[in-house]
Amino acid sequence: MKSRGSVSCSRISPIFKIRYAVPQQRRSLLPPPQACPFKSLLNDSTPLRQLPFQPESPGTPYKLRLGLKNPSDPWLDVDEDDEAFVAEMKQRRKHIQERRHAVIQLVDEEIAHASARELLQSMVHDLPKLYPKRYHVSGTVITNVLTGDSFDVSWPTLDPLEAAGLLVQEDLCLLSPNASGDAYRLLGGVVCFPAHWSMLENLNKDIPDIHDPVPRWRTDAATSAHKFFTHLTTDKPKIRWNWSLSATTELHISKFYSRPLQEEADEMDPAGVDKLQLRLERQHFIRLPKSQAIIFTIRTYMQVVSEALRMPQLLELLDSEANGVTVH
């Protein structure tokens, strides 16, 4: 959960089941879908002021900011490109199959189990309405049309986090207050595309402790983040964008996965900069009405920096934020 954003291993079966029924009447968590702002961001003349992330004003010292805004796009963003969607979902399945313990974890507490079920319920309700050509619901079964995965939410053997992770491209985390109430902690989630962290390593940790590797997070953002989490309401979700530079196109960056050597060799470039990636994370924060846990979504997008820098406004952004940049 880098800011800038125990279950047993088993083979994944094509149909999953769980003991609760699909709710027939629920209020959608967000308005009807609009195009995600990043999808055309690097291919048009979007003014700098309209970018989802803003540079510091000239002469202003760098400070790590949360940059929270009211969302205008859906909390779940499904790629319009069928092939790109299927390819990314294949990657998610691969990581869940091969390193499930690292990407799916959940604290064994009632609030954690209840919030995981409520998360999946919200997805089952919203996805067919937001993307009717991509998701179908029949009775208690939701189907991801392009991948063919179906999940029967009436059976008791379904892991709701596993199902959630194979329905959408977002990584999904669940947060709630710790025992003393002085910080929020990571209850669990499914994170297939981490940037130098893992669910296994950070399960049940307080958010400030998770962010200790992030320069200036405790001094600049910790107090604001806790205040934000505490006052987040069910009817007012928030969104923020995170960005960093990455030396690889790989979406999953953690010590639990090493790319095949040939793939790494194919990506190597003598100059290096031609393959440098701008890694963007779109993060939604939503308070669940029943469990009162917070859904924290992370949708990751990659763009070759050399292409991104064709936009003068992004060049200005990168220049203004140079003191806070890290390259992974």
mmCIF file of C-alpha atoms in Angstrom:
data_model
loop_
_atom_site.group_PDB
_atom_site.id
_atom_site.type_symbol
_atom_site.label_atom_id
_atom_site.label_comp_id
_atom_site.label_asym_id
_atom_site.label_seq_id
_atom_site.Cartn_x
_atom_site.Cartn_y
_atom_site.Cartn_z
ATOM 1 C CA MET A 1 0.000 0.000 0.000
ATOM 2 C CA LYS A 2 2.736 2.323 -0.904
ATOM 3 C CA SER A 3 1.660 5.985 -0.875
ATOM 4 C CA ARG A 4 2.590 8.241 -3.715
ATOM 5 C CA GLY A 5 -1.618 3.795 -2.546
ATOM 6 C CA SER A 6 -4.404 -16.287 6.380
ATOM 7 C CA VAL A 7 -5.969 -18.400 3.968
ATOM 8 C CA SER A 8 -4.748 -21.786 2.883
ATOM 9 C CA CYS A 9 -3.495 -22.419 -0.621
ATOM 10 C CA SER A 10 -5.820 -24.290 -2.949
ATOM 11 C CA ARG A 11 -6.328 -24.829 -6.641
ATOM 12 C CA ILE A 12 -8.815 -22.397 -8.165
ATOM 13 C CA SER A 13 -11.968 -24.057 -9.429
ATOM 14 C CA PRO A 14 -14.121 -22.563 -12.203
ATOM 15 C CA ILE A 15 -17.160 -22.146 -9.912
ATOM 16 C CA PHE A 16 -17.037 -20.726 -6.413
ATOM 17 C CA LYS A 17 -19.738 -20.787 -3.759
ATOM 18 C CA ILE A 18 -20.569 -19.136 -0.446
ATOM 19 C CA ARG A 19 -23.308 -19.189 2.198
ATOM 20 C CA TYR A 20 -24.934 -15.809 1.724
ATOM 21 C CA ALA A 21 -27.409 -14.784 -0.959
ATOM 22 C CA VAL A 22 -27.006 -12.019 -3.509
ATOM 23 C CA PRO A 23 -28.846 -8.948 -2.227
ATOM 24 C CA GLN A 24 -31.640 -8.033 -4.633
ATOM 25 C CA GLN A 25 -31.959 -4.370 -3.656
ATOM 26 C CA ARG A 26 -28.889 -2.307 -2.810
ATOM 27 C CA ARG A 27 -27.826 1.250 -3.413
ATOM 28 C CA SER A 28 -24.883 1.488 -5.821
ATOM 29 C CA LEU A 29 -21.715 2.793 -4.221
ATOM 30 C CA LEU A 30 -21.073 5.306 -7.003
ATOM 31 C CA PRO A 31 -22.847 7.040 -9.911
ATOM 32 C CA PRO A 32 -23.168 5.526 -13.407
ATOM 33 C CA PRO A 33 -19.867 5.000 -15.242
ATOM 34 C CA GLN A 34 -17.917 7.634 -17.096
ATOM 35 C CA ALA A 35 -14.606 7.160 -18.856
ATOM 36 C CA CYS A 36 -11.731 6.804 -16.425
ATOM 37 C CA PRO A 37 -9.685 10.016 -16.754
ATOM 38 C CA PHE A 38 -6.383 8.213 -17.294
ATOM 39 C CA LYS A 39 -7.563 6.356 -20.361
ATOM 40 C CA SER A 40 -7.294 9.388 -22.635
ATOM 41 C CA LEU A 41 -5.015 11.426 -20.439
ATOM 42 C CA LEU A 42 -1.827 10.820 -22.373
ATOM 43 C CA ASN A 43 -3.332 11.043 -25.831
ATOM 44 C CA ASP A 44 -4.933 14.470 -25.891
ATOM 45 C CA SER A 45 -4.325 18.046 -24.834
ATOM 46 C CA THR A 46 -5.843 17.813 -21.356
ATOM 47 C CA PRO A 47 -5.032 21.049 -19.482
ATOM 48 C CA LEU A 48 -2.764 20.620 -16.490
ATOM 49 C CA ARG A 49 -5.487 21.876 -14.154
ATOM 50 C CA GLN A 50 -7.704 18.957 -15.257
ATOM 51 C CA LEU A 51 -5.184 16.239 -14.493
ATOM 52 C CA PRO A 52 -6.225 14.000 -11.589
ATOM 53 C CA PHE A 53 -2.948 14.846 -9.828
ATOM 54 C CA GLN A 54 -1.572 18.343 -9.477
ATOM 55 C CA PRO A 55 1.961 19.763 -9.214
ATOM 56 C CA GLU A 56 3.036 22.071 -6.442
ATOM 57 C CA SER A 57 2.829 25.789 -7.139
ATOM 58 C CA PRO A 58 6.140 27.318 -8.262
ATOM 59 C CA GLY A 59 8.378 27.981 -5.282
ATOM 60 C CA THR A 60 6.330 25.814 -2.906
ATOM 61 C CA PRO A 61 8.398 23.288 -0.905
ATOM 62 C CA TYR A 62 7.566 19.678 -1.670
ATOM 63 C CA LYS A 63 5.080 18.039 0.694
ATOM 64 C CA LEU A 64 3.509 14.602 0.512
ATOM 65 C CA ARG A 65 -0.228 15.222 0.183
ATOM 66 C CA LEU A 66 -3.239 12.898 0.134
ATOM 67 C CA GLY A 67 -4.842 14.777 -2.768
ATOM 68 C CA LEU A 68 -8.346 13.482 -2.030
ATOM 69 C CA LYS A 69 -11.194 14.422 -4.354
ATOM 70 C CA ASN A 70 -14.853 13.583 -4.910
ATOM 71 C CA PRO A 71 -15.062 10.804 -7.529
ATOM 72 C CA SER A 72 -16.909 11.239 -10.812
ATOM 73 C CA ASP A 73 -16.085 7.814 -12.213
ATOM 74 C CA PRO A 74 -17.048 4.324 -10.951
ATOM 75 C CA TRP A 75 -15.250 2.721 -8.040
ATOM 76 C CA LEU A 76 -14.486 -0.245 -10.303
ATOM 77 C CA ASP A 77 -12.853 0.485 -13.679
ATOM 78 C CA VAL A 78 -13.099 -2.204 -16.355
ATOM 79 C CA ASP A 79 -10.831 -1.829 -19.374
ATOM 80 C CA GLU A 80 -12.746 -1.182 -22.605
ATOM 81 C CA ASP A 81 -10.200 -3.239 -24.549
ATOM 82 C CA ASP A 82 -11.286 -6.885 -24.356
ATOM 83 C CA GLU A 83 -7.816 -8.290 -25.005
ATOM 84 C CA ALA A 84 -6.176 -6.020 -22.442
ATOM 85 C CA PHE A 85 -8.793 -6.950 -19.850
ATOM 86 C CA VAL A 86 -8.401 -10.697 -20.430
ATOM 87 C CA ALA A 87 -4.592 -10.467 -20.385
ATOM 88 C CA GLU A 88 -4.594 -8.640 -17.067
ATOM 89 C CA MET A 89 -7.118 -11.042 -15.546
ATOM 90 C CA LYS A 90 -4.863 -13.938 -16.597
ATOM 91 C CA GLN A 91 -2.055 -12.320 -14.660
ATOM 92 C CA ARG A 92 -4.287 -12.017 -11.606
ATOM 93 C CA ARG A 93 -5.272 -15.680 -11.818
ATOM 94 C CA LYS A 94 -1.613 -16.669 -12.169
ATOM 95 C CA HIS A 95 -0.614 -14.818 -9.011
ATOM 96 C CA ILE A 96 -3.551 -16.206 -7.032
ATOM 97 C CA GLN A 97 -2.712 -19.736 -8.145
ATOM 98 C CA GLU A 98 1.041 -19.561 -7.667
ATOM 99 C CA ARG A 99 1.476 -17.275 -4.614
ATOM 100 C CA ARG A 100 -1.937 -17.125 -3.022
ATOM 101 C CA HIS A 101 -0.514 -16.710 0.485
ATOM 102 C CA ALA A 102 1.212 -13.500 -0.630
ATOM 103 C CA VAL A 103 -1.726 -11.906 -2.480
ATOM 104 C CA ILE A 104 -4.803 -12.981 -0.461
ATOM 105 C CA GLN A 105 -4.977 -12.644 3.306
ATOM 106 C CA LEU A 106 -7.712 -11.954 5.859
ATOM 107 C CA VAL A 107 -7.547 -11.513 9.625
ATOM 108 C CA ASP A 108 -9.571 -14.256 11.351
ATOM 109 C CA GLU A 109 -12.047 -11.872 12.997
ATOM 110 C CA GLU A 110 -15.772 -11.425 12.498
ATOM 111 C CA ILE A 111 -15.445 -7.852 11.220
ATOM 112 C CA ALA A 112 -12.925 -9.027 8.614
ATOM 113 C CA HIS A 113 -15.119 -11.885 7.375
ATOM 114 C CA ALA A 114 -18.218 -9.674 7.390
ATOM 115 C CA SER A 115 -16.509 -6.880 5.448
ATOM 116 C CA ALA A 116 -15.110 -9.327 2.868
ATOM 117 C CA ARG A 117 -18.614 -10.679 2.270
ATOM 118 C CA GLU A 118 -20.039 -7.173 2.078
ATOM 119 C CA LEU A 119 -17.353 -6.164 -0.426
ATOM 120 C CA LEU A 120 -18.304 -9.018 -2.749
ATOM 121 C CA GLN A 121 -22.005 -8.278 -2.304
ATOM 122 C CA SER A 122 -21.401 -4.707 -3.440
ATOM 123 C CA MET A 123 -19.492 -5.922 -6.494
ATOM 124 C CA VAL A 124 -22.181 -8.432 -7.431
ATOM 125 C CA HIS A 125 -24.761 -5.675 -7.215
ATOM 126 C CA ASP A 126 -22.831 -2.950 -9.040
ATOM 127 C CA LEU A 127 -20.824 -4.679 -11.779
ATOM 128 C CA PRO A 128 -23.764 -5.846 -13.963
ATOM 129 C CA LYS A 129 -25.259 -2.350 -13.761
ATOM 130 C CA LEU A 130 -22.028 -0.531 -14.503
ATOM 131 C CA TYR A 131 -20.848 -2.953 -17.200
ATOM 132 C CA PRO A 132 -23.825 -5.056 -18.407
ATOM 133 C CA LYS A 133 -21.887 -6.488 -21.376
ATOM 134 C CA ARG A 134 -19.096 -7.739 -19.124
ATOM 135 C CA TYR A 135 -20.943 -9.183 -16.122
ATOM 136 C CA HIS A 136 -24.139 -11.216 -15.873
ATOM 137 C CA VAL A 137 -26.022 -12.255 -12.747
ATOM 138 C CA SER A 138 -28.455 -15.169 -12.778
ATOM 139 C CA GLY A 139 -29.925 -16.051 -9.424
ATOM 140 C CA THR A 140 -26.973 -16.338 -7.080
ATOM 141 C CA VAL A 141 -24.340 -16.706 -9.830
ATOM 142 C CA ILE A 142 -22.264 -13.836 -11.223
ATOM 143 C CA THR A 143 -20.306 -14.457 -14.430
ATOM 144 C CA ASN A 144 -17.306 -12.591 -15.767
ATOM 145 C CA VAL A 145 -18.294 -12.836 -19.433
ATOM 146 C CA LEU A 146 -14.856 -12.394 -21.010
ATOM 147 C CA THR A 147 -12.967 -14.809 -18.742
ATOM 148 C CA GLY A 148 -15.824 -17.278 -18.265
ATOM 149 C CA ASP A 149 -15.367 -17.350 -14.485
ATOM 150 C CA SER A 150 -18.629 -17.897 -12.590
ATOM 151 C CA PHE A 151 -19.099 -17.537 -8.848
ATOM 152 C CA ASP A 152 -22.102 -18.987 -7.056
ATOM 153 C CA VAL A 153 -22.430 -16.860 -3.959
ATOM 154 C CA SER A 154 -24.890 -19.235 -2.292
ATOM 155 C CA TRP A 155 -22.331 -21.949 -1.547
ATOM 156 C CA PRO A 156 -20.360 -21.990 1.724
ATOM 157 C CA THR A 157 -16.956 -22.812 0.196
ATOM 158 C CA LEU A 158 -16.360 -19.572 -1.692
ATOM 159 C CA ASP A 159 -13.595 -17.246 -0.559
ATOM 160 C CA PRO A 160 -15.107 -13.783 -1.254
ATOM 161 C CA LEU A 161 -11.680 -12.195 -1.686
ATOM 162 C CA GLU A 162 -10.652 -14.781 -4.244
ATOM 163 C CA ALA A 163 -13.854 -14.233 -6.195
ATOM 164 C CA ALA A 164 -13.446 -10.447 -5.994
ATOM 165 C CA GLY A 165 -9.871 -10.697 -7.240
ATOM 166 C CA LEU A 166 -10.953 -12.643 -10.315
ATOM 167 C CA LEU A 167 -13.844 -10.347 -11.218
ATOM 168 C CA VAL A 168 -12.035 -7.026 -11.628
ATOM 169 C CA GLN A 169 -8.640 -5.491 -12.361
ATOM 170 C CA GLU A 170 -8.610 -3.570 -9.075
ATOM 171 C CA ASP A 171 -6.668 -4.689 -6.060
ATOM 172 C CA LEU A 172 -8.955 -4.534 -3.024
ATOM 173 C CA CYS A 173 -8.067 -3.887 0.606
ATOM 174 C CA LEU A 174 -10.192 -3.668 3.768
ATOM 175 C CA LEU A 175 -9.407 -1.260 6.605
ATOM 176 C CA SER A 176 -10.826 -0.756 10.100
ATOM 177 C CA PRO A 177 -9.698 0.873 13.382
ATOM 178 C CA ASN A 178 -7.182 -0.938 15.557
ATOM 179 C CA ALA A 179 -8.010 -1.953 19.133
ATOM 180 C CA SER A 180 -6.942 1.386 20.620
ATOM 181 C CA GLY A 181 -8.679 3.421 17.929
ATOM 182 C CA ASP A 182 -5.622 5.586 17.262
ATOM 183 C CA ALA A 183 -4.963 4.204 13.760
ATOM 184 C CA TYR A 184 -6.585 2.181 11.007
ATOM 185 C CA ARG A 185 -5.225 -1.274 10.216
ATOM 186 C CA LEU A 186 -5.217 -3.633 7.243
ATOM 187 C CA LEU A 187 -7.876 -6.305 7.815
ATOM 188 C CA GLY A 188 -7.054 -8.127 4.603
ATOM 189 C CA GLY A 189 -7.655 -8.072 0.891
ATOM 190 C CA VAL A 190 -6.553 -9.323 -2.501
ATOM 191 C CA VAL A 191 -3.562 -7.523 -4.009
ATOM 192 C CA CYS A 192 -2.184 -9.123 -7.174
ATOM 193 C CA PHE A 193 -0.316 -6.046 -8.439
ATOM 194 C CA PRO A 194 1.626 -4.639 -5.458
ATOM 195 C CA ALA A 195 4.459 -2.120 -5.719
ATOM 196 C CA HIS A 196 7.057 -3.460 -3.277
ATOM 197 C CA TRP A 197 4.746 -4.805 -0.594
ATOM 198 C CA SER A 198 2.421 -7.755 0.013
ATOM 199 C CA MET A 199 -0.724 -8.680 1.918
ATOM 200 C CA LEU A 200 1.223 -11.386 3.744
ATOM 201 C CA GLU A 201 3.796 -8.949 5.127
ATOM 202 C CA ASN A 202 1.345 -6.200 6.087
ATOM 203 C CA LEU A 203 -1.705 -8.086 7.337
ATOM 204 C CA ASN A 204 -3.175 -6.531 10.497
ATOM 205 C CA LYS A 205 -0.537 -3.795 10.584
ATOM 206 C CA ASP A 206 -1.485 -0.189 11.319
ATOM 207 C CA ILE A 207 -1.462 2.075 8.261
ATOM 208 C CA PRO A 208 1.369 4.304 9.616
ATOM 209 C CA ASP A 209 3.567 1.242 10.132
ATOM 210 C CA ILE A 210 2.844 -0.006 6.598
ATOM 211 C CA HIS A 211 3.891 3.347 5.183
ATOM 212 C CA ASP A 212 7.154 3.657 7.142
ATOM 213 C CA PRO A 213 9.222 2.965 3.963
ATOM 214 C CA VAL A 214 7.551 5.960 2.258
ATOM 215 C CA PRO A 215 9.652 9.113 2.745
ATOM 216 C CA ARG A 216 7.865 11.820 4.766
ATOM 217 C CA TRP A 217 4.641 9.845 5.152
ATOM 218 C CA ARG A 218 4.557 10.049 8.961
ATOM 219 C CA THR A 219 5.480 13.726 9.060
ATOM 220 C CA ASP A 220 3.381 14.925 6.112
ATOM 221 C CA ALA A 221 0.412 12.573 5.783
ATOM 222 C CA ALA A 222 -0.161 10.274 8.792
ATOM 223 C CA THR A 223 -2.311 12.657 10.835
ATOM 224 C CA SER A 224 -4.342 13.768 7.821
ATOM 225 C CA ALA A 225 -4.886 10.163 6.737
ATOM 226 C CA HIS A 226 -6.213 9.079 10.140
ATOM 227 C CA LYS A 227 -8.535 12.076 10.292
ATOM 228 C CA PHE A 228 -9.780 11.264 6.797
ATOM 229 C CA PHE A 229 -10.423 7.589 7.611
ATOM 230 C CA THR A 230 -12.260 8.523 10.804
ATOM 231 C CA HIS A 231 -14.612 10.983 9.106
ATOM 232 C CA LEU A 232 -15.238 9.045 5.858
ATOM 233 C CA THR A 233 -18.988 8.397 5.495
ATOM 234 C CA THR A 234 -20.876 5.827 3.443
ATOM 235 C CA ASP A 235 -22.434 8.452 1.163
ATOM 236 C CA LYS A 236 -19.242 10.382 0.370
ATOM 237 C CA PRO A 237 -16.505 8.159 -1.096
ATOM 238 C CA LYS A 238 -13.204 9.730 -2.072
ATOM 239 C CA ILE A 239 -10.601 9.198 -4.760
ATOM 240 C CA ARG A 240 -6.898 9.969 -5.041
ATOM 241 C CA TRP A 241 -4.139 9.280 -7.546
ATOM 242 C CA ASN A 242 -0.686 7.977 -6.825
ATOM 243 C CA TRP A 243 2.225 7.920 -9.240
ATOM 244 C CA SER A 244 5.790 6.673 -9.397
ATOM 245 C CA LEU A 245 8.407 5.670 -11.965
ATOM 246 C CA SER A 246 9.103 2.010 -12.607
ATOM 247 C CA ALA A 247 11.996 0.362 -14.415
ATOM 248 C CA THR A 248 9.766 -2.562 -15.419
ATOM 249 C CA THR A 249 6.415 -3.132 -17.105
ATOM 250 C CA GLU A 250 5.654 -5.795 -14.497
ATOM 251 C CA LEU A 251 2.506 -5.035 -12.480
ATOM 252 C CA HIS A 252 3.385 -7.369 -9.585
ATOM 253 C CA ILE A 253 6.521 -6.158 -7.805
ATOM 254 C CA SER A 254 7.304 -8.047 -4.611
ATOM 255 C CA LYS A 255 9.875 -10.459 -3.195
ATOM 256 C CA PHE A 256 7.396 -13.295 -3.776
ATOM 257 C CA TYR A 257 7.693 -13.143 -7.563
ATOM 258 C CA SER A 258 10.554 -13.049 -10.050
ATOM 259 C CA ARG A 259 9.878 -12.691 -13.742
ATOM 260 C CA PRO A 260 11.221 -15.360 -16.112
ATOM 261 C CA LEU A 261 14.784 -14.466 -17.102
ATOM 262 C CA GLN A 262 13.933 -14.273 -20.810
ATOM 263 C CA GLU A 263 11.167 -11.743 -20.161
ATOM 264 C CA GLU A 264 13.588 -9.611 -18.155
ATOM 265 C CA ALA A 265 16.226 -9.869 -20.897
ATOM 266 C CA ASP A 266 13.711 -8.882 -23.577
ATOM 267 C CA GLU A 267 12.831 -5.775 -21.610
ATOM 268 C CA MET A 268 16.405 -4.606 -21.012
ATOM 269 C CA ASP A 269 17.426 -1.503 -22.917
ATOM 270 C CA PRO A 270 20.946 -0.039 -23.041
ATOM 271 C CA ALA A 271 19.665 3.493 -22.553
ATOM 272 C CA GLY A 272 17.147 2.454 -19.928
ATOM 273 C CA VAL A 273 14.932 5.508 -20.242
ATOM 274 C CA ASP A 274 13.146 4.147 -23.327
ATOM 275 C CA LYS A 275 11.575 1.464 -21.149
ATOM 276 C CA LEU A 276 10.993 3.549 -18.030
ATOM 277 C CA GLN A 277 7.333 3.375 -17.009
ATOM 278 C CA LEU A 278 4.997 5.913 -15.459
ATOM 279 C CA ARG A 279 3.017 3.846 -12.948
ATOM 280 C CA LEU A 280 -0.292 5.391 -11.915
ATOM 281 C CA GLU A 281 -2.600 4.103 -9.189
ATOM 282 C CA ARG A 282 -6.213 5.228 -8.973
ATOM 283 C CA GLN A 283 -7.368 4.700 -5.391
ATOM 284 C CA HIS A 284 -10.959 4.769 -4.141
ATOM 285 C CA PHE A 285 -11.996 4.877 -0.475
ATOM 286 C CA ILE A 286 -15.522 3.736 0.361
ATOM 287 C CA ARG A 287 -17.132 3.143 3.764
ATOM 288 C CA LEU A 288 -19.224 -0.044 3.809
ATOM 289 C CA PRO A 289 -22.641 0.596 5.400
ATOM 290 C CA LYS A 290 -23.004 -2.636 7.418
ATOM 291 C CA SER A 291 -19.543 -3.594 8.657
ATOM 292 C CA GLN A 292 -18.330 0.048 8.622
ATOM 293 C CA ALA A 293 -15.005 -1.147 7.233
ATOM 294 C CA ILE A 294 -13.368 0.902 4.463
ATOM 295 C CA ILE A 295 -12.805 -0.473 0.971
ATOM 296 C CA PHE A 296 -9.501 0.739 -0.427
ATOM 297 C CA THR A 297 -9.192 0.002 -4.158
ATOM 298 C CA ILE A 298 -6.014 0.233 -6.227
ATOM 299 C CA ARG A 299 -6.335 0.261 -10.029
ATOM 300 C CA THR A 300 -2.892 0.324 -11.653
ATOM 301 C CA TYR A 301 -2.091 1.767 -15.090
ATOM 302 C CA MET A 302 1.255 1.798 -16.898
ATOM 303 C CA GLN A 303 2.545 4.157 -19.597
ATOM 304 C CA VAL A 304 5.991 4.437 -21.173
ATOM 305 C CA VAL A 305 7.508 7.642 -19.825
ATOM 306 C CA SER A 306 8.941 8.651 -23.203
ATOM 307 C CA GLU A 307 5.389 8.725 -24.565
ATOM 308 C CA ALA A 308 3.986 10.472 -21.511
ATOM 309 C CA LEU A 309 6.558 13.245 -21.771
ATOM 310 C CA ARG A 310 5.191 14.266 -25.144
ATOM 311 C CA MET A 311 2.574 16.079 -23.086
ATOM 312 C CA PRO A 312 4.130 19.336 -21.783
ATOM 313 C CA GLN A 313 1.726 19.346 -18.842
ATOM 314 C CA LEU A 314 2.996 15.975 -17.614
ATOM 315 C CA LEU A 315 6.576 17.111 -18.057
ATOM 316 C CA GLU A 316 5.721 20.076 -15.845
ATOM 317 C CA LEU A 317 4.181 17.725 -13.284
ATOM 318 C CA LEU A 318 7.217 15.440 -13.179
ATOM 319 C CA ASP A 319 9.569 18.388 -12.910
ATOM 320 C CA SER A 320 7.618 19.943 -10.025
ATOM 321 C CA GLU A 321 7.502 16.656 -8.108
ATOM 322 C CA ALA A 322 11.107 15.607 -8.705
ATOM 323 C CA ASN A 323 11.993 15.746 -4.996
ATOM 324 C CA GLY A 324 9.362 13.127 -4.205
ATOM 325 C CA VAL A 325 10.035 10.691 -7.024
ATOM 326 C CA THR A 326 11.249 7.152 -6.456
ATOM 327 C CA VAL A 327 12.128 4.694 -9.205
ATOM 328 C CA HIS A 328 11.228 1.041 -8.602
#
